[in-house]
PDB file of C-alpha atoms and ligand atoms in Angstrom:
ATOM      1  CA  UNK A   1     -46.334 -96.795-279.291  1.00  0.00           C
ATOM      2  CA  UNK A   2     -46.676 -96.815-275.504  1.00  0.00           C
ATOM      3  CA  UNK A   3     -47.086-100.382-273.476  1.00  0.00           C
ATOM      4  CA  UNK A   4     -49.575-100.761-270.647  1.00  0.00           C
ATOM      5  CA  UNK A   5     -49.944-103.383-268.413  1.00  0.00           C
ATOM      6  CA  UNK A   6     -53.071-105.772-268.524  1.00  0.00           C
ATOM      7  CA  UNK A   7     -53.980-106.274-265.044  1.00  0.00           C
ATOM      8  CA  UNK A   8     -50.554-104.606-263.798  1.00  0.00           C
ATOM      9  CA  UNK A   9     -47.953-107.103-264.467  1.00  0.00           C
ATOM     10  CA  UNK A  10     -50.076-109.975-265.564  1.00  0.00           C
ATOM     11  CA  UNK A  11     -47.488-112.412-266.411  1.00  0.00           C
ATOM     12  CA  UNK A  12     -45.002-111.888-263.666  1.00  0.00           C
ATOM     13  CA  UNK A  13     -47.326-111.888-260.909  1.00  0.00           C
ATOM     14  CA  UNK A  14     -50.948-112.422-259.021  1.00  0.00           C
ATOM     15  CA  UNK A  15     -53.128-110.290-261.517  1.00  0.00           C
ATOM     16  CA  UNK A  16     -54.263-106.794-260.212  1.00  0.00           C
ATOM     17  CA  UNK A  17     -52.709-106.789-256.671  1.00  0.00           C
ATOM     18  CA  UNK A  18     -50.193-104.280-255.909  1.00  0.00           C
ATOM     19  CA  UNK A  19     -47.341-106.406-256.525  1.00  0.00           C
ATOM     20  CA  UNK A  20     -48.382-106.584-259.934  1.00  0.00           C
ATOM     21  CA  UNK A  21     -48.782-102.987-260.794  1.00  0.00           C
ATOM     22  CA  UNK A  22     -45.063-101.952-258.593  1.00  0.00           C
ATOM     23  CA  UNK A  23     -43.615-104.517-261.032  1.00  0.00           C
ATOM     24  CA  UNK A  24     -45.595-102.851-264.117  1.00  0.00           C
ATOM     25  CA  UNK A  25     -43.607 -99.846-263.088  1.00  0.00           C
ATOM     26  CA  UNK A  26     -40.598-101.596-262.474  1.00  0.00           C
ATOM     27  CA  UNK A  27     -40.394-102.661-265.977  1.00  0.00           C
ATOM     28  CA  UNK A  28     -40.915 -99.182-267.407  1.00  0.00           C
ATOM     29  CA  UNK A  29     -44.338 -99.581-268.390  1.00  0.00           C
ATOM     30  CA  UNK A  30     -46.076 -96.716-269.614  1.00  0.00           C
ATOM     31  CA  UNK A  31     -49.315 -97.261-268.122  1.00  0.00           C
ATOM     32  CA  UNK A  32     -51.316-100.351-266.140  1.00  0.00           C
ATOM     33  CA  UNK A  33     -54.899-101.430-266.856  1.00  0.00           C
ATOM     34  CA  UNK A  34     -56.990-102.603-263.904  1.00  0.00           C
ATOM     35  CA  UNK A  35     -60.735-103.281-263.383  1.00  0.00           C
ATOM     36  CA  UNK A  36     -62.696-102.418-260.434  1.00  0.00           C
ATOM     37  CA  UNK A  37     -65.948-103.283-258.615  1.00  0.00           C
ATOM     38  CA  UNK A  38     -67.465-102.552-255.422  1.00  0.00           C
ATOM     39  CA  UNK A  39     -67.770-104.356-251.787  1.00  0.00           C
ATOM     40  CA  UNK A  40     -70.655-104.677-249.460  1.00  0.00           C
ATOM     41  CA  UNK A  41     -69.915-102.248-247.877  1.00  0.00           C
ATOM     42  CA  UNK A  42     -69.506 -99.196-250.966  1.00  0.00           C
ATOM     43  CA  UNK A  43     -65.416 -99.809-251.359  1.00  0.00           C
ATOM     44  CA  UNK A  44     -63.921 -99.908-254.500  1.00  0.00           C
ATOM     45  CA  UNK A  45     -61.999-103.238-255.082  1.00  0.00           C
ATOM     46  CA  UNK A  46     -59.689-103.742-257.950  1.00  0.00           C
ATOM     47  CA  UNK A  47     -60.548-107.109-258.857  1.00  0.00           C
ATOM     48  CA  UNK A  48     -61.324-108.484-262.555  1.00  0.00           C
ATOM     49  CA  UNK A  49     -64.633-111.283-261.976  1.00  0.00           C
ATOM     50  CA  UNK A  50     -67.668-110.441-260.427  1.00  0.00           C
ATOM     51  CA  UNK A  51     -67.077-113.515-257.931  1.00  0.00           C
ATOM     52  CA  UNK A  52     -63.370-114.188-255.938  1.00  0.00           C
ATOM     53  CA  UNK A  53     -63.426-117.798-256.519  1.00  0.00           C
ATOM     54  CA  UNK A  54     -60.637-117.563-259.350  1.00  0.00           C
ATOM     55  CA  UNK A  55     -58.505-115.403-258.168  1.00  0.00           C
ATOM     56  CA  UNK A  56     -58.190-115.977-254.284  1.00  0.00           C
ATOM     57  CA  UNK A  57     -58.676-119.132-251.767  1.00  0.00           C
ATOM     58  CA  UNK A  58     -62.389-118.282-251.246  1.00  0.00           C
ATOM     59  CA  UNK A  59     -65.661-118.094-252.503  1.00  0.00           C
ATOM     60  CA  UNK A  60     -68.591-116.073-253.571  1.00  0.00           C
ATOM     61  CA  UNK A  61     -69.409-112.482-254.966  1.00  0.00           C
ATOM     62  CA  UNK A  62     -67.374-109.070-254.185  1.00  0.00           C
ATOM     63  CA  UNK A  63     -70.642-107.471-253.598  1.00  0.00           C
ATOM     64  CA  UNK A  64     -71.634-110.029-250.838  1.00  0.00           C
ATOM     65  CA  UNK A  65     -68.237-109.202-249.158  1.00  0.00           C
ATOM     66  CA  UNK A  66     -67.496-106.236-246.528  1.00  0.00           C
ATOM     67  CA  UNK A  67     -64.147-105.027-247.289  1.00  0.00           C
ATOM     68  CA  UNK A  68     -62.419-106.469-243.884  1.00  0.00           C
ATOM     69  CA  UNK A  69     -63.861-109.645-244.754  1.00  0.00           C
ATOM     70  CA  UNK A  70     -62.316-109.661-248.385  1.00  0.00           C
ATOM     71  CA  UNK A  71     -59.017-108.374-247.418  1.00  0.00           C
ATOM     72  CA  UNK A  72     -58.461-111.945-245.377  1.00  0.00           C
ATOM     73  CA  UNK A  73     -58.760-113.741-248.378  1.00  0.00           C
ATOM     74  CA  UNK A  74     -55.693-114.473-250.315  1.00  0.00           C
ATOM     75  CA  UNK A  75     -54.738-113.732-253.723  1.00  0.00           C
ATOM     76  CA  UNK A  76     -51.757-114.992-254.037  1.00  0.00           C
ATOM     77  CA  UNK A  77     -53.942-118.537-255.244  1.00  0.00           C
ATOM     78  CA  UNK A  78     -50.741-120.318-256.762  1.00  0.00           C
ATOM     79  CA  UNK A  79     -48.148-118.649-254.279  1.00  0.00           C
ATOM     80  CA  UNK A  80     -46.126-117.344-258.432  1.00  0.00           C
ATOM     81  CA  UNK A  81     -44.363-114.750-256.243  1.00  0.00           C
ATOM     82  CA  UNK A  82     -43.680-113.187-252.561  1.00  0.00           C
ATOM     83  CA  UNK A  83     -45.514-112.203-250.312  1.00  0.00           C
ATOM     84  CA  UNK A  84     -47.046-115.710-250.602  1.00  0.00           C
ATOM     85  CA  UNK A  85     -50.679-113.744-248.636  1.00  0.00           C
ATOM     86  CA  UNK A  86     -51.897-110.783-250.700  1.00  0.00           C
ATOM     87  CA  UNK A  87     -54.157-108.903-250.532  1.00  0.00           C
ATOM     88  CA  UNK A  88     -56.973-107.145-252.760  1.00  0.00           C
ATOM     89  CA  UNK A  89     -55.989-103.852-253.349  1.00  0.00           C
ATOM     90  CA  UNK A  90     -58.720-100.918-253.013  1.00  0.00           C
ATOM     91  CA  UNK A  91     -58.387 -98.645-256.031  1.00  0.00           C
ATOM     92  CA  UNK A  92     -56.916 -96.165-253.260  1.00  0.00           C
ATOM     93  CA  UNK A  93     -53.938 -98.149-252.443  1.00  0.00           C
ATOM     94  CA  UNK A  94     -53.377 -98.626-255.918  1.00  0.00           C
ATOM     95  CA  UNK A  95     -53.331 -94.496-256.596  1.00  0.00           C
ATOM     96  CA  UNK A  96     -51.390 -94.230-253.648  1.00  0.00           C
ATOM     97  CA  UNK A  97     -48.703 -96.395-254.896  1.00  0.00           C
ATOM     98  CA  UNK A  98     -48.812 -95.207-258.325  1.00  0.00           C
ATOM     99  CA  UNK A  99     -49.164 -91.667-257.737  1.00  0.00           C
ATOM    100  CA  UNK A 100     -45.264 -91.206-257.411  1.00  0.00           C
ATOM    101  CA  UNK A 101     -44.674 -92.703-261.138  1.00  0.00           C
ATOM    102  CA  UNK A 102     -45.266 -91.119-264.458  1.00  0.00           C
ATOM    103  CA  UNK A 103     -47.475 -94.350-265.480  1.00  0.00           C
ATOM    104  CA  UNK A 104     -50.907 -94.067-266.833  1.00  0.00           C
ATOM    105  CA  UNK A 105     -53.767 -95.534-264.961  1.00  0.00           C
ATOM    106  CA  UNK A 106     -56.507 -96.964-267.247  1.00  0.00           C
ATOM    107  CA  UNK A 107     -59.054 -98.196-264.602  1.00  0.00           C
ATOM    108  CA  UNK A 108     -61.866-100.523-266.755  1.00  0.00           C
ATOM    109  CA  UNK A 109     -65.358-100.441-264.907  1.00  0.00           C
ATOM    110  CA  UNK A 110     -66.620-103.671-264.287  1.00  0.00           C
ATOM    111  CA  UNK A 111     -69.962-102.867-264.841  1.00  0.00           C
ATOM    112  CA  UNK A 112     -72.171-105.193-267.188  1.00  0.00           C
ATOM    113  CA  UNK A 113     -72.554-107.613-264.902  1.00  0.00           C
ATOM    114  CA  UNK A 114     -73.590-106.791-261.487  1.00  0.00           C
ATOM    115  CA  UNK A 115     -75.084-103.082-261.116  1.00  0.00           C
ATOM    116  CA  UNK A 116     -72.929-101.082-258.335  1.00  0.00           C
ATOM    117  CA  UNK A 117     -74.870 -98.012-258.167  1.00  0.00           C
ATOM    118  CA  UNK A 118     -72.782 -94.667-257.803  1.00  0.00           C
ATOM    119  CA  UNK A 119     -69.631 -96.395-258.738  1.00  0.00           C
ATOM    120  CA  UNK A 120     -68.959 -93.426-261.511  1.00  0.00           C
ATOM    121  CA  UNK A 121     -69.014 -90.573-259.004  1.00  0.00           C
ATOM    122  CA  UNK A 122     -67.545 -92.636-256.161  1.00  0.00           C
ATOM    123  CA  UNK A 123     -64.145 -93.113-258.514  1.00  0.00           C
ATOM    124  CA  UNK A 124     -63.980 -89.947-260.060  1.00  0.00           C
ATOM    125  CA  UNK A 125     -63.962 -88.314-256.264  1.00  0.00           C
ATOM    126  CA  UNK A 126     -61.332 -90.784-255.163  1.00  0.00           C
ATOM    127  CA  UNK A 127     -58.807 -90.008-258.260  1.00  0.00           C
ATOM    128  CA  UNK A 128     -59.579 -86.353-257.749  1.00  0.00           C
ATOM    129  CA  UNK A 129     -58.419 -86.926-254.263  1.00  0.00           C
ATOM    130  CA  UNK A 130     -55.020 -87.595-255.492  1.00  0.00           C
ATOM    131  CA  UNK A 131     -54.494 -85.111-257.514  1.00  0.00           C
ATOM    132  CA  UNK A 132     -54.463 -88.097-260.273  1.00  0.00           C
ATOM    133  CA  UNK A 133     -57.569 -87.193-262.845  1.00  0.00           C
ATOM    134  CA  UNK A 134     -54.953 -85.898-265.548  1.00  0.00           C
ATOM    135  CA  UNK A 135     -53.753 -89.480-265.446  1.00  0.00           C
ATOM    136  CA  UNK A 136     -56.453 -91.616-265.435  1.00  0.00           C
ATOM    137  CA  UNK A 137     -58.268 -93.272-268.434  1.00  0.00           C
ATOM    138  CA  UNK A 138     -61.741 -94.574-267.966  1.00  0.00           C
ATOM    139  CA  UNK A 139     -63.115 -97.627-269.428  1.00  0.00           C
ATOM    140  CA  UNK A 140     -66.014 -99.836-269.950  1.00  0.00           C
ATOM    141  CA  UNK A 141     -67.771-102.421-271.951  1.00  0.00           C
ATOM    142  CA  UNK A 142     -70.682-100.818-270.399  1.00  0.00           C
ATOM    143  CA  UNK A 143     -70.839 -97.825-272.447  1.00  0.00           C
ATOM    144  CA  UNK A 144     -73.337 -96.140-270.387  1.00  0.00           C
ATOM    145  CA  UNK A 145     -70.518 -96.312-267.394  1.00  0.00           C
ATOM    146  CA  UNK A 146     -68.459 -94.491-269.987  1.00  0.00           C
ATOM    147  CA  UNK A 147     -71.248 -91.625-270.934  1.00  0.00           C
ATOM    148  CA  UNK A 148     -71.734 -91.134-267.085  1.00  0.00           C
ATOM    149  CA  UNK A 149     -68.342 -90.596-266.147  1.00  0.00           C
ATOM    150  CA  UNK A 150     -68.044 -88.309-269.130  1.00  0.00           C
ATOM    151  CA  UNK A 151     -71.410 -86.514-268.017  1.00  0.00           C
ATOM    152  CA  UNK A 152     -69.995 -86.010-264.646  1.00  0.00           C
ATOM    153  CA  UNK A 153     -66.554 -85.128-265.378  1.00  0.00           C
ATOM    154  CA  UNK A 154     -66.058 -83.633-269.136  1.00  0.00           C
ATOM    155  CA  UNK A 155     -62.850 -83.255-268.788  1.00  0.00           C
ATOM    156  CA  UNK A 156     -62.417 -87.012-268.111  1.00  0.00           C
ATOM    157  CA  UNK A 157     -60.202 -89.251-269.926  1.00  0.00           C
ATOM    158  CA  UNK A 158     -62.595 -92.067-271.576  1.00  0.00           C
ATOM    159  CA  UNK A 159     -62.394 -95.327-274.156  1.00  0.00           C
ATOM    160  CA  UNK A 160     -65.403 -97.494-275.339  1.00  0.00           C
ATOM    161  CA  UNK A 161     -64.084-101.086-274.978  1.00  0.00           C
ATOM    162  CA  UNK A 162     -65.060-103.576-277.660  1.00  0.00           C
ATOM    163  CA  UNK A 163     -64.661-107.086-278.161  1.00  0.00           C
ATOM    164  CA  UNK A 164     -66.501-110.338-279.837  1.00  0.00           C
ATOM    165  CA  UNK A 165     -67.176-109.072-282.902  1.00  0.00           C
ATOM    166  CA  UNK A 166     -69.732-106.386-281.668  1.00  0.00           C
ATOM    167  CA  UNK A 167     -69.324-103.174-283.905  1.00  0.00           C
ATOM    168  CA  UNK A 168     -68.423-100.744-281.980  1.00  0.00           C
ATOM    169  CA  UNK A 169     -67.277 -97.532-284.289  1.00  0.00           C
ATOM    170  CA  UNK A 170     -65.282 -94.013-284.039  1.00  0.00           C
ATOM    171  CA  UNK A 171     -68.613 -92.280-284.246  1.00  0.00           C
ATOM    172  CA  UNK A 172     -69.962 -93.805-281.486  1.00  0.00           C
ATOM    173  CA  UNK A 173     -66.867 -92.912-279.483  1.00  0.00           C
ATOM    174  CA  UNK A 174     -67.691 -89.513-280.892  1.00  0.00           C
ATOM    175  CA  UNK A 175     -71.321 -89.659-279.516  1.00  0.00           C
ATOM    176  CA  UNK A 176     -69.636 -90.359-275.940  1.00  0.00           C
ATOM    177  CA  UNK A 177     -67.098 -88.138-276.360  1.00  0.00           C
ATOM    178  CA  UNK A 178     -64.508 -90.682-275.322  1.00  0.00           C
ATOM    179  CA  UNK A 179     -61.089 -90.078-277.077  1.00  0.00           C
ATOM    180  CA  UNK A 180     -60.004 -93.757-277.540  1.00  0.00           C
ATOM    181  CA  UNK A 181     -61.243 -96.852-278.612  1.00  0.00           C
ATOM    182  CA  UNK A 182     -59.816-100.248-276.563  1.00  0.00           C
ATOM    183  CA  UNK A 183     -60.557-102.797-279.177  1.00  0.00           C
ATOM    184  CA  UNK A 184     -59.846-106.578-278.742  1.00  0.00           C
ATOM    185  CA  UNK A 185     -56.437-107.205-280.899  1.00  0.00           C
ATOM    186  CA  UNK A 186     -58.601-109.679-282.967  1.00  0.00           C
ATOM    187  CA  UNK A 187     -60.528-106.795-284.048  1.00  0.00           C
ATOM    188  CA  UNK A 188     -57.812-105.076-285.628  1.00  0.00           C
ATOM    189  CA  UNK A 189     -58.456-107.714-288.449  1.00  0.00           C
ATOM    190  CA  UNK A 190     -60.986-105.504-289.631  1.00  0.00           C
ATOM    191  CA  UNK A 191     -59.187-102.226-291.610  1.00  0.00           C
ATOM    192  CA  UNK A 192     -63.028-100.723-291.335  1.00  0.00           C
ATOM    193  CA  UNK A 193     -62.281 -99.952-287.802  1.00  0.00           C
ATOM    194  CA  UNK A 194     -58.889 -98.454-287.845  1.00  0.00           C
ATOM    195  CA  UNK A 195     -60.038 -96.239-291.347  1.00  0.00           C
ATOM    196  CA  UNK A 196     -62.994 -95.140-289.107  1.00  0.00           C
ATOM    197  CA  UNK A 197     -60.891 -94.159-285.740  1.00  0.00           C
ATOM    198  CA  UNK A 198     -57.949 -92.540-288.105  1.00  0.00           C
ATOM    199  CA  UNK A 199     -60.543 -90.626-289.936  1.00  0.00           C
ATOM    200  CA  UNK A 200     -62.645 -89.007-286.871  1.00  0.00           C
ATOM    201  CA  UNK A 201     -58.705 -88.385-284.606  1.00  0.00           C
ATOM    202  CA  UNK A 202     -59.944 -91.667-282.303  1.00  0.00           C
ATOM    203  CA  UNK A 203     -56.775 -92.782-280.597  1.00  0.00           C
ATOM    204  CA  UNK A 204     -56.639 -97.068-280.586  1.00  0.00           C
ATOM    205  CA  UNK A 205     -55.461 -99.029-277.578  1.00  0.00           C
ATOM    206  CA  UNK A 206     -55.752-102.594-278.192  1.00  0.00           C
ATOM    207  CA  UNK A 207     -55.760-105.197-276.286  1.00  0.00           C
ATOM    208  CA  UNK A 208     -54.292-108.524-274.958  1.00  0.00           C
ATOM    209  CA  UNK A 209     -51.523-107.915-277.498  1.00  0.00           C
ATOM    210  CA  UNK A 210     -49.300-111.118-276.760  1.00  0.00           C
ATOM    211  CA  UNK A 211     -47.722-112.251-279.645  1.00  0.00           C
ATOM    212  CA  UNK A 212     -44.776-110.481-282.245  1.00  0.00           C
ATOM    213  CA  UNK A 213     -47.590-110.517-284.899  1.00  0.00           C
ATOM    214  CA  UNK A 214     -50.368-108.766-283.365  1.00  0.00           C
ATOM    215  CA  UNK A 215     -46.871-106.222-281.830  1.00  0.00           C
ATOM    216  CA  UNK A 216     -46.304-105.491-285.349  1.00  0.00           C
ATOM    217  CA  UNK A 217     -50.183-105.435-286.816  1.00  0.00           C
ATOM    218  CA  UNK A 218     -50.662-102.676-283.976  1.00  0.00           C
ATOM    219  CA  UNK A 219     -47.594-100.761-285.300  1.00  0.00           C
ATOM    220  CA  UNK A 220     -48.497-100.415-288.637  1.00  0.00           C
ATOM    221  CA  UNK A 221     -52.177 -99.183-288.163  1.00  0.00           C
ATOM    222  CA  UNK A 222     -51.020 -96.542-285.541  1.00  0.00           C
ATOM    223  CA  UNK A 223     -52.533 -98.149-283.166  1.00  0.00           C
ATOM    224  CA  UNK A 224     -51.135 -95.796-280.027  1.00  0.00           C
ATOM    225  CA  UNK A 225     -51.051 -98.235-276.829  1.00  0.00           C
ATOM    226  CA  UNK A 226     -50.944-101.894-276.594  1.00  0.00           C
ATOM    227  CA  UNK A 227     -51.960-103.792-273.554  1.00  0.00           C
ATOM    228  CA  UNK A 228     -49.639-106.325-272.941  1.00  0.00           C
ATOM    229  CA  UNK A 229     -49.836-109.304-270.072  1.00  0.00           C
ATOM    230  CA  UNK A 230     -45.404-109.223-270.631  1.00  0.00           C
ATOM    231  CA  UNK A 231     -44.088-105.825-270.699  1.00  0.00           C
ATOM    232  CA  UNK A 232     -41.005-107.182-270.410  1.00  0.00           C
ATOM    233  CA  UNK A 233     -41.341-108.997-274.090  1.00  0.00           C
ATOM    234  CA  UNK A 234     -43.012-105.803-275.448  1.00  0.00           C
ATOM    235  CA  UNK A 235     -40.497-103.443-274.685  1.00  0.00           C
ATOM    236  CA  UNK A 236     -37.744-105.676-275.861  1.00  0.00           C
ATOM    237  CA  UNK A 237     -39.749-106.270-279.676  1.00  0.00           C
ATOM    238  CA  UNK A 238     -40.440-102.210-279.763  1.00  0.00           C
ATOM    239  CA  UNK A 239     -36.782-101.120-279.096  1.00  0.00           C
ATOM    240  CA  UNK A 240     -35.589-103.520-281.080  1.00  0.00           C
ATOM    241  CA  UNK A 241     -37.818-103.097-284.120  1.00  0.00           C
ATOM    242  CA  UNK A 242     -36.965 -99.317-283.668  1.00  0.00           C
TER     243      UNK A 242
HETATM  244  O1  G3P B   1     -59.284-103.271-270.763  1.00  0.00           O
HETATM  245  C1  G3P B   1     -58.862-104.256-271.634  1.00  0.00           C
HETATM  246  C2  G3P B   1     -59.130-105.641-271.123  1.00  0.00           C
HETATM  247  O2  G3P B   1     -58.683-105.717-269.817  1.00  0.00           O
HETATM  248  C3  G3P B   1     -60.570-106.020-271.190  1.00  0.00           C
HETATM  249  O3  G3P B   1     -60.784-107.362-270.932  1.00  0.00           O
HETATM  250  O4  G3P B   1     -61.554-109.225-269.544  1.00  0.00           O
HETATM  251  O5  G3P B   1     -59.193-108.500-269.414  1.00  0.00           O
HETATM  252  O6  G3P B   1     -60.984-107.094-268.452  1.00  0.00           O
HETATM  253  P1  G3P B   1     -60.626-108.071-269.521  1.00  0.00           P
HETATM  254 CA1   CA B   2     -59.729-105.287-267.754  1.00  0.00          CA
END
């Protein structure tokens, strides 16, 4: 089963900045998960919320930001590690500094909230760019993000992300053509789900896996990936378990 890390190294330091995902490779992660959304000014961010009030020491939405004015903001919010400024990463710096590595980059769409038109083809250039496209993995909760990218790239790596209950099943994967589902660990509950993705060759990546129980519920369905906010802990459980 291969580890990813939620939002780079969530638990070690300032989510999605590029601390976070050199640590995530530091730690031997297999892949990092990050979400992206786009400035004033058409560049793509890699920041989880809509808005930068949680995450840095301003205020107000990434769209309403030019990317020079963004980048002096600091996201470092409660100073867990050094530098004590960061920055918000484009997703270019990000592919720059992962391209080196062998990890996986699962890059989630932040889509269902605020409508960045063109974000699809704009990403899928910029991975091409580096050469990176064989080691990407798309994702959305905005399924239609997913069908686009998969309409504009077939060859693209994709996953329907579910959560909350909402059935979300292997066949519609199918209809997409995405290979995974990214399920909520809570949803893993449900054998239904697992039959289903087993059945039509559906690969599972669940997510925030954070405890020994959901390590070990993942195992035994097959699930192939966990996203993990402590790689660290993850890898320890796995090789010991194996
Ligand atoms: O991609 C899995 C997970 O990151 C989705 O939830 O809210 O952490 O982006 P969220
Ligand atoms: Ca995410």
């Amino acid at each position: 089963m291969k580890i990813w890390g939620h939002r780079g190294a969530y638990s070690s330091a300032p989510e999605n900045t590029l601390s976070a995902f050199q640590l995530a490779a530091q730690m031997g992660a297999d892949g990092v998960e990050l979400d992206i959304q786009l400035t004033r000014d058409g560049e793509i961010v890699v920041i989880h919320d809509e808005t930068v009030d949680r995450t840095s020491n301003g205020q107000g939405w990434v769209k309403d930001f030019t990317l020079s004015e963004i980048k002096k903001l600091n996201f470092n919010k409660r100073g867990i590690a050094e530098p004590l400024h960061m920055e918000v990463p484009t997703l270019a710096e990000v592919l720059e500094l992962l391209k080196p590595t062998s990890l996986t980059v699962n890059i989630e769409l932040k889509t269902g909230v605020v409508y960045y038109e063109g974000i699809e083809r704009q990403a899928l250039q910029l991975v091409d760019q580096y050469g990176m496209a064989d080691r990407v993995v798309w994702s959305s909760f905005n399924h239609y993000s997913v069908q686009k990218i998969k309409q504009l790239e077939p060859s693209a790596g994709t996953a329907l992300l579910c959560g909350g209950g909402i059935l979300v099943t292997g066949e519609q994967c199918e209809k997409v053509g995405a290979e995974a589902l990214h399920p909520h660990v809570k949803m893993l509950r449900y054998p239904a789900l697992a039959e289903d993705c087993r059945k039509r060759g559906i690969l599972i990546r669940t997510w925030t896996v954070n405890s020994d129980e959901e390590l070990e519920l993942a195992m035994n369905l097959g699930v192939d990936t966990v996203i993990v906010n402590r790689i660290d802990w993850a890898k320890g459980v796995l090789a010991h378990g194996n």
